[in-house]
Coordinates of C-alpha atoms and ligand atoms in Angstrom, one line a residue:
M1 CA 5.6 -14.6 -12.5
E2 CA 3.7 -11.8 -11.0
N3 CA 5.2 -8.3 -11.0
T4 CA 5.9 -8.4 -7.3
E5 CA 8.1 -11.4 -7.9
F6 CA 10.1 -9.7 -10.5
A7 CA 10.4 -6.6 -8.3
K8 CA 11.5 -8.8 -5.3
V9 CA 14.4 -10.1 -7.3
F10 CA 15.6 -6.6 -8.1
W11 CA 15.1 -5.3 -4.6
E12 CA 17.2 -8.2 -3.4
I13 CA 19.9 -7.7 -5.9
A14 CA 20.1 -4.0 -4.8
E15 CA 20.2 -5.0 -1.2
L16 CA 22.9 -7.5 -1.7
L17 CA 25.0 -5.2 -3.8
E18 CA 24.7 -2.8 -0.9
L19 CA 26.2 -5.4 1.3
K20 CA 29.1 -5.7 -1.0
N21 CA 29.6 -1.9 -1.1
E22 CA 29.0 -1.7 -4.8
N23 CA 28.6 1.4 -6.8
R24 CA 25.6 3.5 -5.5
F25 CA 24.3 4.3 -9.0
K26 CA 24.2 0.7 -9.9
I27 CA 22.3 -0.1 -6.7
R28 CA 19.9 2.8 -7.3
A29 CA 19.2 1.6 -10.8
Y30 CA 18.0 -1.8 -9.5
Q31 CA 15.9 -0.1 -6.9
K32 CA 14.3 2.2 -9.4
A33 CA 13.5 -0.7 -11.7
A34 CA 12.0 -2.6 -8.8
Q35 CA 9.9 0.4 -7.8
N36 CA 8.6 0.9 -11.3
I37 CA 7.8 -2.7 -11.9
E38 CA 5.8 -2.8 -8.7
S39 CA 3.6 0.1 -9.8
L40 CA 3.1 -1.3 -13.3
S41 CA -0.5 -2.3 -14.0
E42 CA 0.4 -4.7 -16.8
N43 CA 2.1 -8.0 -16.1
L44 CA 5.8 -7.9 -17.2
S45 CA 5.5 -11.2 -19.0
A46 CA 2.6 -9.8 -21.0
V47 CA 4.7 -6.7 -21.9
Y48 CA 7.5 -9.0 -23.0
K49 CA 5.2 -11.1 -25.1
K50 CA 4.0 -8.0 -27.0
G51 CA 7.3 -6.7 -28.1
G52 CA 10.3 -8.5 -26.4
I53 CA 13.2 -6.6 -24.9
K54 CA 12.3 -3.4 -26.8
E55 CA 8.9 -3.2 -25.2
L56 CA 10.4 -3.8 -21.8
E57 CA 12.8 -0.9 -22.3
E58 CA 9.8 1.4 -22.8
I59 CA 9.1 1.1 -19.1
P60 CA 10.7 3.9 -17.2
G61 CA 13.7 2.9 -15.2
I62 CA 14.3 -0.2 -17.3
G63 CA 17.2 -0.1 -19.7
E64 CA 18.7 -2.9 -21.8
H65 CA 20.7 -4.3 -18.9
I66 CA 17.6 -4.9 -16.7
A67 CA 15.4 -5.8 -19.6
L68 CA 17.8 -8.7 -20.3
K69 CA 17.5 -9.9 -16.7
I70 CA 13.8 -9.8 -17.0
E71 CA 13.9 -11.9 -20.1
E72 CA 16.1 -14.4 -18.3
L73 CA 13.6 -14.5 -15.4
I74 CA 10.7 -15.0 -17.8
K75 CA 12.5 -17.8 -19.6
T76 CA 14.1 -19.7 -16.7
G77 CA 12.4 -18.4 -13.6
K78 CA 15.8 -17.5 -12.3
Q79 CA 18.5 -14.9 -12.7
K80 CA 22.2 -15.8 -12.6
N81 CA 23.6 -12.8 -10.8
H82 CA 20.8 -13.0 -8.3
Q83 CA 21.5 -16.7 -7.7
Q84 CA 25.2 -16.0 -7.2
L85 CA 24.5 -13.3 -4.6
L86 CA 22.1 -15.7 -2.8
K87 CA 24.9 -18.2 -2.5
E88 CA 27.1 -15.7 -0.7
F89 CA 24.2 -14.4 1.4
P90 CA 21.6 -17.0 2.1
R91 CA 17.9 -16.3 2.7
G92 CA 18.2 -16.5 6.5
F93 CA 20.9 -13.9 6.5
I94 CA 18.8 -11.6 4.2
E95 CA 15.9 -11.9 6.5
M96 CA 18.0 -11.0 9.5
M97 CA 19.4 -8.0 7.6
R98 CA 15.8 -6.8 7.0
V99 CA 14.9 -6.7 10.7
P100 CA 14.5 -2.9 11.2
G101 CA 17.4 -1.6 13.2
I102 CA 19.9 -4.1 11.6
G103 CA 20.8 -3.2 8.0
P104 CA 23.8 -4.4 6.0
K105 CA 26.7 -3.2 8.1
T106 CA 25.3 -4.6 11.4
A107 CA 24.3 -7.9 9.7
L108 CA 27.8 -8.4 8.4
M109 CA 29.3 -7.7 11.8
L110 CA 27.0 -10.0 13.6
R111 CA 27.9 -12.8 11.2
K112 CA 31.6 -12.2 11.6
K113 CA 31.8 -11.7 15.3
L114 CA 29.0 -13.8 16.7
K115 CA 28.1 -16.2 13.9
I116 CA 24.6 -14.9 14.0
D117 CA 23.2 -15.4 10.5
T118 CA 19.4 -15.8 10.8
A119 CA 16.6 -13.8 12.3
D120 CA 15.9 -16.6 14.8
K121 CA 19.5 -16.6 16.0
L122 CA 19.4 -12.9 16.3
Q123 CA 16.3 -13.1 18.5
T124 CA 18.0 -15.6 20.8
A125 CA 21.1 -13.6 21.0
V126 CA 19.2 -10.4 21.9
A127 CA 17.3 -12.3 24.6
K128 CA 20.5 -13.7 26.0
G129 CA 22.0 -10.2 26.1
L130 CA 24.9 -11.3 23.8
L131 CA 24.8 -8.1 21.7
K132 CA 25.9 -5.9 24.6
E133 CA 29.4 -7.3 24.2
L134 CA 29.9 -5.9 20.8
P135 CA 31.6 -2.6 20.1
G136 CA 29.1 0.2 19.4
F137 CA 26.1 -1.7 20.7
K138 CA 24.7 0.8 23.1
E139 CA 21.4 0.2 25.0
K140 CA 19.5 2.4 22.5
K141 CA 20.7 0.4 19.5
I142 CA 19.7 -2.9 21.1
E143 CA 16.3 -1.4 22.1
N144 CA 15.8 -0.5 18.4
I145 CA 16.6 -4.0 17.3
K146 CA 14.2 -5.4 19.9
K147 CA 11.5 -3.1 18.4
G148 CA 12.4 -4.3 14.9
I149 CA 12.0 -7.9 15.9
A150 CA 8.6 -7.1 17.4
L151 CA 7.6 -5.3 14.2
K152 CA 8.6 -8.3 12.1
E153 CA 6.6 -10.6 14.4
R154 CA 3.5 -8.5 13.9
V155 CA 3.5 -8.7 10.1
K156 CA 4.7 -12.3 9.9
G157 CA 2.8 -14.2 7.3
R158 CA 0.9 -11.1 6.2
F159 CA 1.1 -9.5 2.8
L160 CA 0.6 -6.0 1.5
L161 CA -2.9 -5.4 0.1
S162 CA -1.3 -4.5 -3.3
E163 CA 0.6 -7.8 -3.4
A164 CA -2.6 -9.8 -2.6
D165 CA -4.3 -7.7 -5.3
Q166 CA -1.9 -8.8 -8.0
Y167 CA -2.5 -12.5 -7.2
V168 CA -6.3 -12.1 -6.7
T169 CA -6.5 -10.4 -10.1
A170 CA -4.5 -13.1 -11.8
L171 CA -6.5 -15.9 -10.1
V172 CA -9.9 -14.3 -10.9
D173 CA -8.9 -13.7 -14.5
Q174 CA -8.3 -17.4 -14.9
L175 CA -11.3 -18.5 -13.0
K176 CA -13.4 -16.3 -15.3
K177 CA -12.3 -18.4 -18.3
L178 CA -13.7 -21.7 -16.8
K179 CA -17.1 -22.4 -18.2
E180 CA -18.4 -23.9 -15.0
V181 CA -17.8 -20.8 -13.0
E182 CA -20.8 -18.5 -12.5
E183 CA -20.0 -15.9 -10.0
I184 CA -16.6 -15.1 -8.4
L185 CA -16.0 -13.0 -5.3
P186 CA -12.7 -12.5 -3.6
A187 CA -13.8 -12.2 0.1
G188 CA -12.0 -12.0 3.4
S189 CA -9.7 -9.2 4.5
Y190 CA -8.9 -8.5 0.8
R191 CA -12.5 -7.5 0.1
R192 CA -12.6 -5.4 3.3
G193 CA -9.5 -3.6 1.9
K194 CA -7.3 -4.2 4.9
E195 CA -3.8 -2.9 4.5
T196 CA -2.3 -6.4 5.0
V197 CA -3.9 -9.7 4.0
G198 CA -3.2 -13.0 5.7
D199 CA -4.7 -15.3 3.1
I200 CA -6.9 -14.9 0.1
D201 CA -10.4 -16.3 0.2
I202 CA -12.2 -16.8 -3.1
L203 CA -15.8 -17.7 -3.4
V204 CA -17.2 -19.2 -6.6
T205 CA -20.7 -20.3 -7.5
A206 CA -21.1 -23.3 -9.8
K207 CA -23.3 -26.3 -10.2
K208 CA -20.3 -28.6 -10.8
S209 CA -17.3 -28.0 -8.7
E210 CA -14.7 -30.7 -9.5
P211 CA -13.5 -29.2 -12.8
I212 CA -12.9 -25.9 -11.0
M213 CA -11.0 -27.4 -8.2
K214 CA -8.8 -29.4 -10.7
A215 CA -8.1 -26.3 -12.8
F216 CA -7.4 -24.1 -9.8
A217 CA -4.7 -26.4 -8.5
L218 CA -2.9 -26.1 -11.8
F219 CA -2.9 -22.3 -12.1
P220 CA 0.7 -21.1 -12.7
Q221 CA 0.5 -18.9 -9.5
V222 CA 0.1 -22.0 -7.4
D223 CA 3.2 -23.4 -5.8
R224 CA 1.7 -26.3 -4.0
V225 CA -1.7 -27.7 -3.0
L226 CA -2.4 -28.1 0.7
S227 CA -5.8 -29.7 0.4
Q228 CA -8.3 -30.4 -2.4
G229 CA -11.9 -31.4 -1.7
P230 CA -15.1 -31.2 -3.7
T231 CA -16.1 -27.7 -2.5
R232 CA -13.0 -26.4 -0.9
S233 CA -9.3 -26.3 -1.7
S234 CA -6.3 -24.6 -0.2
V235 CA -3.1 -23.8 -2.0
I236 CA 0.2 -22.0 -1.3
L237 CA 1.0 -19.4 -4.0
R238 CA 4.4 -18.7 -5.4
N239 CA 5.0 -15.8 -3.0
G240 CA 4.2 -18.0 0.0
M241 CA 0.7 -16.7 0.5
Q242 CA -2.2 -19.1 1.1
A243 CA -5.3 -19.0 -1.1
D244 CA -8.5 -20.8 -0.2
I245 CA -11.3 -21.4 -2.7
R246 CA -14.8 -22.4 -2.0
V247 CA -17.5 -23.4 -4.4
V248 CA -21.1 -22.8 -3.2
Q249 CA -24.5 -23.2 -4.7
P250 CA -26.0 -20.0 -6.3
K251 CA -28.7 -19.8 -3.6
E252 CA -26.1 -19.7 -0.9
F253 CA -24.0 -17.0 -2.5
G254 CA -25.1 -14.1 -0.4
S255 CA -24.8 -15.8 2.9
A256 CA -21.4 -17.4 2.0
A257 CA -20.1 -14.0 0.7
H258 CA -21.2 -12.4 4.0
Y259 CA -19.7 -15.1 6.1
F260 CA -16.3 -15.3 4.3
T261 CA -16.0 -11.5 4.1
G262 CA -16.1 -11.2 7.8
N263 CA -14.6 -10.0 9.8
K264 CA -15.2 -12.5 12.5
Q265 CA -16.4 -9.9 15.1
H266 CA -18.9 -8.5 12.6
N267 CA -20.2 -12.0 11.8
I268 CA -20.7 -12.8 15.5
L269 CA -22.7 -9.6 16.0
I270 CA -24.9 -10.3 13.0
R271 CA -25.5 -13.9 14.3
E272 CA -26.5 -12.6 17.7
M273 CA -29.0 -10.2 16.1
A274 CA -30.4 -13.1 14.1
V275 CA -30.8 -15.2 17.2
K276 CA -32.8 -12.4 18.9
K277 CA -35.2 -12.6 15.9
G278 CA -35.5 -16.3 16.2
L279 CA -33.4 -16.9 13.1
K280 CA -30.1 -18.6 12.4
V281 CA -27.5 -17.1 10.0
S282 CA -24.8 -19.3 8.7
E283 CA -22.7 -19.5 5.5
Y284 CA -25.4 -21.6 4.0
G285 CA -28.2 -19.1 4.5
V286 CA -30.7 -17.6 6.8
F287 CA -32.9 -20.2 8.5
K288 CA -36.1 -20.3 10.5
G289 CA -35.8 -23.6 12.4
T290 CA -34.6 -25.9 9.6
K291 CA -36.3 -23.9 6.9
W292 CA -34.0 -21.8 4.5
T293 CA -35.6 -18.4 4.2
A294 CA -32.9 -16.2 2.5
G295 CA -29.2 -16.0 1.4
K296 CA -29.0 -15.5 -2.3
T297 CA -27.6 -12.0 -1.8
E298 CA -25.8 -10.2 1.0
A299 CA -28.6 -7.6 1.1
E300 CA -31.0 -10.4 1.9
V301 CA -28.9 -11.5 4.9
F302 CA -28.8 -7.9 6.2
K303 CA -32.5 -7.5 5.6
A304 CA -33.2 -10.6 7.6
V305 CA -31.7 -9.0 10.7
G306 CA -33.4 -5.7 10.0
L307 CA -30.4 -3.8 8.6
P308 CA -29.5 -2.0 5.4
Y309 CA -26.6 -3.2 3.3
I310 CA -23.3 -2.5 5.0
P311 CA -20.2 -2.1 2.7
P312 CA -17.5 -4.7 3.3
E313 CA -14.8 -2.1 4.3
L314 CA -17.0 -1.1 7.3
R315 CA -17.5 -4.7 8.6
E316 CA -15.1 -4.7 11.4
G317 CA -17.4 -4.8 14.3
T318 CA -16.4 -1.3 15.3
G319 CA -19.8 0.5 15.3
E320 CA -21.0 -0.2 11.8
I321 CA -24.0 -2.3 12.9
E322 CA -25.1 0.4 15.4
A323 CA -24.8 3.1 12.6
A324 CA -26.7 0.9 10.2
R325 CA -29.5 0.4 12.7
K326 CA -29.8 4.2 13.1
G327 CA -29.6 4.9 9.4
K328 CA -26.3 6.6 9.9
L329 CA -24.0 4.7 7.6
P330 CA -21.6 7.0 5.8
D331 CA -22.0 7.5 2.1
L332 CA -18.6 6.1 1.4
I333 CA -16.2 7.6 -1.1
E334 CA -15.6 5.7 -4.3
L335 CA -12.7 5.6 -6.8
A336 CA -14.9 7.4 -9.3
D337 CA -15.3 10.4 -7.0
I338 CA -11.6 11.2 -7.4
R339 CA -11.0 14.1 -9.8
G340 CA -7.2 14.4 -9.5
D341 CA -4.1 13.4 -7.7
L342 CA -2.1 15.9 -5.6
Q343 CA 1.2 14.2 -5.1
M344 CA 3.5 12.8 -7.7
H345 CA 7.2 13.0 -8.7
S346 CA 8.5 13.7 -12.2
K347 CA 11.9 13.4 -13.7
Y348 CA 12.7 16.8 -12.1
S349 CA 13.4 14.8 -8.9
D350 CA 13.2 11.0 -8.5
G351 CA 10.3 10.1 -10.7
G352 CA 10.6 7.9 -13.8
N353 CA 8.4 10.0 -16.2
T354 CA 8.1 13.5 -17.6
I355 CA 5.4 15.8 -16.5
E356 CA 3.8 15.4 -20.0
E357 CA 3.7 11.6 -19.4
L358 CA 2.1 12.0 -16.0
V359 CA -0.5 14.3 -17.5
E360 CA -1.3 11.8 -20.2
K361 CA -1.8 9.0 -17.7
A362 CA -4.0 11.3 -15.5
Q363 CA -6.1 12.1 -18.5
E364 CA -6.5 8.4 -19.2
L365 CA -7.8 8.0 -15.7
G366 CA -10.4 10.7 -16.3
Y367 CA -8.8 13.3 -14.0
G368 CA -9.2 17.0 -14.4
Y369 CA -6.0 18.0 -12.6
I370 CA -2.8 16.8 -11.0
A371 CA -0.2 18.5 -8.8
I372 CA 3.5 17.9 -9.6
T373 CA 5.2 17.8 -6.3
D374 CA 8.9 17.0 -6.7
H375 CA 11.2 16.7 -3.7
T376 CA 13.2 19.6 -2.3
K377 CA 16.9 20.0 -1.8
S378 CA 17.3 18.3 1.6
T379 CA 16.1 15.0 0.2
R380 CA 19.2 14.8 -1.9
V381 CA 19.0 11.0 -2.5
A382 CA 15.7 11.6 -4.2
G383 CA 17.0 14.3 -6.5
G384 CA 15.6 17.1 -4.4
Q385 CA 15.3 20.5 -6.2
T386 CA 16.9 23.7 -5.2
E387 CA 15.0 27.0 -5.3
K388 CA 16.6 27.8 -8.7
E389 CA 15.8 24.5 -10.2
I390 CA 12.1 24.5 -9.2
I391 CA 11.6 27.9 -10.8
K392 CA 12.6 26.3 -14.1
E393 CA 10.2 23.5 -13.5
L394 CA 7.4 25.9 -12.7
A395 CA 8.0 27.8 -15.9
H396 CA 7.7 24.4 -17.7
I397 CA 4.4 23.8 -16.1
D398 CA 3.1 27.2 -17.1
R399 CA 4.0 26.6 -20.7
L400 CA 2.3 23.2 -20.5
N401 CA -0.9 24.6 -19.0
G402 CA -1.0 27.0 -21.9
K403 CA -1.4 24.1 -24.2
L404 CA -3.8 21.9 -22.2
N405 CA -7.5 22.2 -22.5
G406 CA -9.8 21.4 -19.7
F407 CA -6.9 20.0 -17.6
R408 CA -4.7 21.8 -15.1
V409 CA -1.3 21.0 -13.8
L410 CA -1.0 22.5 -10.3
K411 CA 2.4 23.7 -9.2
G412 CA 3.6 22.0 -6.1
A413 CA 6.5 20.6 -4.1
E414 CA 7.0 18.0 -1.4
V415 CA 8.9 20.2 1.0
D416 CA 11.0 18.7 3.7
I417 CA 10.2 19.5 7.3
L418 CA 13.6 20.1 8.8
P419 CA 14.4 18.9 12.3
D420 CA 13.5 22.3 13.8
G421 CA 10.1 22.4 12.1
T422 CA 11.2 25.0 9.5
L423 CA 10.8 24.2 5.9
D424 CA 13.3 23.5 3.2
F425 CA 12.1 26.4 1.0
P426 CA 11.6 30.0 2.1
D427 CA 8.1 31.5 2.0
S428 CA 9.1 33.5 -1.1
V429 CA 9.2 30.2 -3.0
L430 CA 6.3 28.5 -1.3
K431 CA 4.2 31.6 -2.2
V432 CA 4.3 30.8 -5.9
L433 CA 3.1 27.2 -5.4
D434 CA -0.5 26.0 -5.5
V435 CA 0.2 22.9 -3.5
V436 CA 2.7 22.9 -0.7
I437 CA 3.1 19.4 0.8
A438 CA 5.1 19.2 3.9
A439 CA 6.7 15.9 4.9
V440 CA 9.2 14.4 7.3
H441 CA 12.0 12.6 5.4
S442 CA 14.8 12.6 7.9
N443 CA 15.7 12.4 11.6
F444 CA 12.9 9.9 12.3
K445 CA 14.1 9.0 15.8
M446 CA 13.2 12.1 17.7
P447 CA 11.5 12.0 21.0
R448 CA 7.7 12.2 20.7
E449 CA 7.2 15.7 22.0
K450 CA 9.9 17.1 19.8
M451 CA 8.6 15.4 16.7
T452 CA 5.1 16.5 17.4
R453 CA 6.2 20.1 17.8
R454 CA 8.3 19.9 14.7
I455 CA 5.3 18.8 12.6
I456 CA 2.9 21.3 14.2
K457 CA 5.3 24.1 13.5
A458 CA 5.3 23.2 9.8
L459 CA 1.5 23.2 9.8
E460 CA 1.5 26.7 11.2
N461 CA 3.2 28.0 8.1
K462 CA 0.4 29.6 6.1
Y463 CA 1.6 28.2 2.8
V464 CA 1.6 24.6 3.8
N465 CA -1.7 23.1 2.8
L466 CA -1.1 19.4 3.1
L467 CA 0.8 17.2 5.5
S468 CA 2.1 14.1 3.6
H469 CA 2.3 10.6 5.0
P470 CA 1.7 12.0 8.5
T471 CA 3.2 9.1 10.6
G472 CA 6.0 8.0 8.3
R473 CA 5.3 4.3 8.7
L474 CA 6.3 1.7 6.1
I475 CA 4.1 -1.4 6.6
G476 CA 6.2 -4.2 7.9
K477 CA 9.4 -2.2 7.5
R478 CA 9.3 0.8 9.7
D479 CA 7.2 1.7 12.6
P480 CA 5.6 5.2 12.6
Y481 CA 7.9 7.8 14.1
E482 CA 7.0 8.8 17.6
V483 CA 4.3 11.4 17.2
D484 CA 1.2 12.4 19.0
I485 CA -1.2 12.0 16.1
E486 CA -4.1 13.4 18.1
D487 CA -2.2 16.7 18.5
V488 CA -1.3 16.8 14.9
I489 CA -5.0 16.3 13.9
K490 CA -5.9 19.1 16.3
A491 CA -3.3 21.4 14.8
A492 CA -4.5 20.5 11.3
K493 CA -8.0 21.6 12.3
E494 CA -6.8 24.8 13.9
T495 CA -4.5 25.8 11.1
G496 CA -6.7 24.8 8.3
T497 CA -4.2 22.3 6.9
Y498 CA -5.3 19.1 5.2
L499 CA -3.9 15.7 6.0
E500 CA -2.9 13.2 3.3
I501 CA -3.9 9.6 2.9
N502 CA -0.9 8.4 1.0
A503 CA -2.0 5.6 -1.3
Y504 CA 1.5 4.2 -1.9
P505 CA 0.9 0.6 -1.1
E506 CA 3.5 0.2 1.7
R507 CA 2.5 3.5 3.3
L508 CA -1.3 3.8 3.5
D509 CA -0.7 6.7 5.8
L510 CA -3.0 8.0 7.4
S511 CA -4.2 4.6 8.3
D512 CA -7.9 3.7 8.3
L513 CA -8.2 4.4 12.1
H514 CA -6.4 7.7 11.8
C515 CA -8.7 8.7 8.9
R516 CA -11.7 8.1 11.1
R517 CA -10.2 10.1 13.9
A518 CA -9.4 13.0 11.6
K519 CA -12.9 13.0 10.2
E520 CA -14.3 13.1 13.7
A521 CA -12.1 16.1 14.4
G522 CA -13.5 17.9 11.3
V523 CA -10.3 17.7 9.3
M524 CA -10.4 17.3 5.5
M525 CA -8.0 15.0 3.7
S526 CA -6.6 14.3 0.3
I527 CA -5.9 10.9 -1.2
D528 CA -2.6 11.0 -3.2
T529 CA -0.6 8.3 -4.8
D530 CA 2.9 9.8 -4.4
A531 CA 3.6 8.1 -7.7
H532 CA 7.2 7.9 -8.9
A533 CA 6.1 6.7 -12.4
A534 CA 3.0 7.2 -14.5
A535 CA 1.7 3.7 -13.7
G536 CA 1.9 4.5 -10.0
L537 CA -1.1 6.8 -10.4
E538 CA -3.2 3.6 -10.4
A539 CA -2.5 3.0 -6.7
M540 CA -5.2 5.5 -6.0
K541 CA -7.6 2.5 -5.3
Y542 CA -5.6 1.5 -2.2
G543 CA -5.9 5.0 -0.8
V544 CA -9.6 5.0 -1.5
M545 CA -10.0 1.6 0.2
T546 CA -8.2 3.0 3.3
A547 CA -10.5 6.0 3.3
R548 CA -13.5 3.8 3.0
R549 CA -12.3 1.8 6.0
G550 CA -12.0 5.1 7.7
W551 CA -15.7 5.9 7.1
L552 CA -14.8 8.8 4.8
E553 CA -17.2 10.4 2.3
P554 CA -16.5 12.3 -0.8
K555 CA -17.0 15.6 1.0
D556 CA -14.1 14.8 3.4
I557 CA -11.6 14.5 0.5
I558 CA -10.4 17.7 -1.2
N559 CA -9.5 16.0 -4.5
T560 CA -13.1 14.9 -5.1
Y561 CA -14.0 18.6 -5.8
P562 CA -13.9 20.3 -9.2
L563 CA -10.8 22.4 -9.9
A564 CA -12.3 25.8 -9.0
K565 CA -13.5 24.6 -5.6
L566 CA -10.2 22.7 -5.0
I567 CA -8.2 25.9 -5.6
K568 CA -10.4 27.7 -3.1
L569 CA -9.7 25.0 -0.6
L570 CA -6.0 25.1 -1.3
Y571 CA -5.7 28.9 -0.9
A572 CA -8.1 29.2 2.0
K573 CA -5.3 29.3 4.5
R574 CA -3.3 32.2 3.0
Ligands
DGT601 P1 -6.8 -12.5 7.2 O1 -6.9 -13.6 6.2 O2 -6.1 -12.9 8.4 O3 -6.2 -11.2 6.6 O4 -8.3 -12.1 7.6 P2 -9.7 -12.6 7.1 O5 -10.7 -11.7 7.7 O6 -9.7 -12.8 5.7 O7 -9.8 -14.0 7.9 P3 -9.8 -15.5 7.5 O8 -9.2 -15.7 6.2 O9 -9.3 -16.3 8.6 O10 -11.4 -15.9 7.3 C1 -12.2 -15.3 6.3 C2 -13.5 -14.9 7.0 O11 -14.2 -16.1 7.4 C3 -13.4 -14.0 8.2 O12 -13.2 -12.7 7.9 C4 -14.7 -14.3 8.9 C5 -15.0 -15.7 8.6 N1 -14.5 -16.6 9.7 C6 -13.4 -17.3 9.8 N2 -13.4 -17.9 11.0 C7 -14.5 -17.6 11.7 C8 -15.1 -17.9 12.9 O13 -14.5 -18.7 13.7 N3 -16.3 -17.4 13.2 C9 -16.9 -16.6 12.4 N4 -18.1 -16.1 12.8 N5 -16.4 -16.2 11.2 C10 -15.2 -16.7 10.8
CA602 CA1 -8.3 -14.2 4.5
CA603 CA1 -8.9 -18.0 4.9
ZN604 ZN1 9.6 10.7 -3.5

């Protein structure tokens, strides 16, 4: 089982216990466990193999109770309580409950009053106007449900980049062990770093392909085989995602990599350029007439059409070819450019690890600094801190910094932007912080103008140096709140506030397109993980991917600078 599968079981248990109105703390424990499992870099089964239940209990948020359930899942692939809950609330019902705008209470009522117990039935009922009859179903509520159905439609059959990543990593690890395999390249939208991935496309070079195809079909991640041929197979993985594998000859590797990386629009544009030069570009190579002239590397393919190498994240057919032609491709940011992480939560609020543990992890990643940014009091569900409590935390950080050599813990907070645009802490507290992150965590359903004004007002506070997850979206779960992002970008520029690219896998907020807009407007950004456990710091790569898709360079990102320069940037506004 992949970690996402374990996590899904616990998310589901939590969700279903919520339906049954169970104890809030019990529900929270399952959610915490699921969250921490998701951010874990090591596979749970591997952790278990190392040291059994005891080793599992070392993971933050996992006590004996949950560890035993994990053991059960590893041994039998199922968990009893989970299965029992599923009998009471079948999959179709859960899916309906997950439509944004529905939730547990509404789902139960729909089942009781109208016998609606699947997402499809819900859609039909909405279309027929049946919901209007129900008590409490005002036009606005129905409108929200309609939006929720549309949101679900948009992400149907797509998976988060991080989930695809877990499967790709597992598949690639196993392919590497096959002696016939020479090169391996996960291509497609995954390689382009898109926030959601439809299916996985893996390219392999080998002289003999049959043994590879046979082995691939038997990988434990594979649920069933759709088709298996000599050079191409398609399977469905255990999470329902499709994976295609293609075996090509070494001399075709570059052209195949280019073709299967896409995107389609980019490919079409490259082919058109080739035609103008009297060439033909296909997945098999670059041809002059019937003569193969190039294709061993991607660089050869680009060279054939007179272009420099274009990084995969830019290949969307949105101006990259033009920029390449003019020698104006950006010098894209890389993971190695990141020197620290400016948003994370410790045990002082809803994080699973102590500040010391977060520091240790950050040092392991080669960082020179981090900011601890626990929640503030209005976000009570996430253990938000009062003014008094944070003063204690800050003293703790001071003591710790006294002991650390060549590493700095910056004092921060993720401060709530209240509905009227004022902040959850007074300036007298903000003043003593190095990193003040402002964020919207409540009252998401404001009219556009009001929400925009609310956020801009927060940016006007001279102590706020960073706006976190600026649109509030959760991919596939919650649309961005209504906000005029162009106005927010403009206000960031005018006030000297930085915008965050939140690397949390279901946020990726700013999105790639918004990154590009912010850069064009001359706004600097930070890439932060918003980690709630030490392992969560590893999600930085998804934020960097998003930044690369947004054409960003190291100089655009404040946490690529050394500490001294970063501090200057953070204090520039005061
Ligand atoms: P996805 O899987 O929906 O997230 O997106 P992709 O980009 O991975 O698309 P996919 O898996 O359908 O195909 C992989 C690549 O193969 C795609 O990015 C470009 C190339 N490709 C697929 N179909 C066509 C086509 O009809 N024309 C051209 N020129 N390229 C194609
Ligand atoms: Ca794909
Ligand atoms: Ca595909
Ligand atoms: Zn949080």
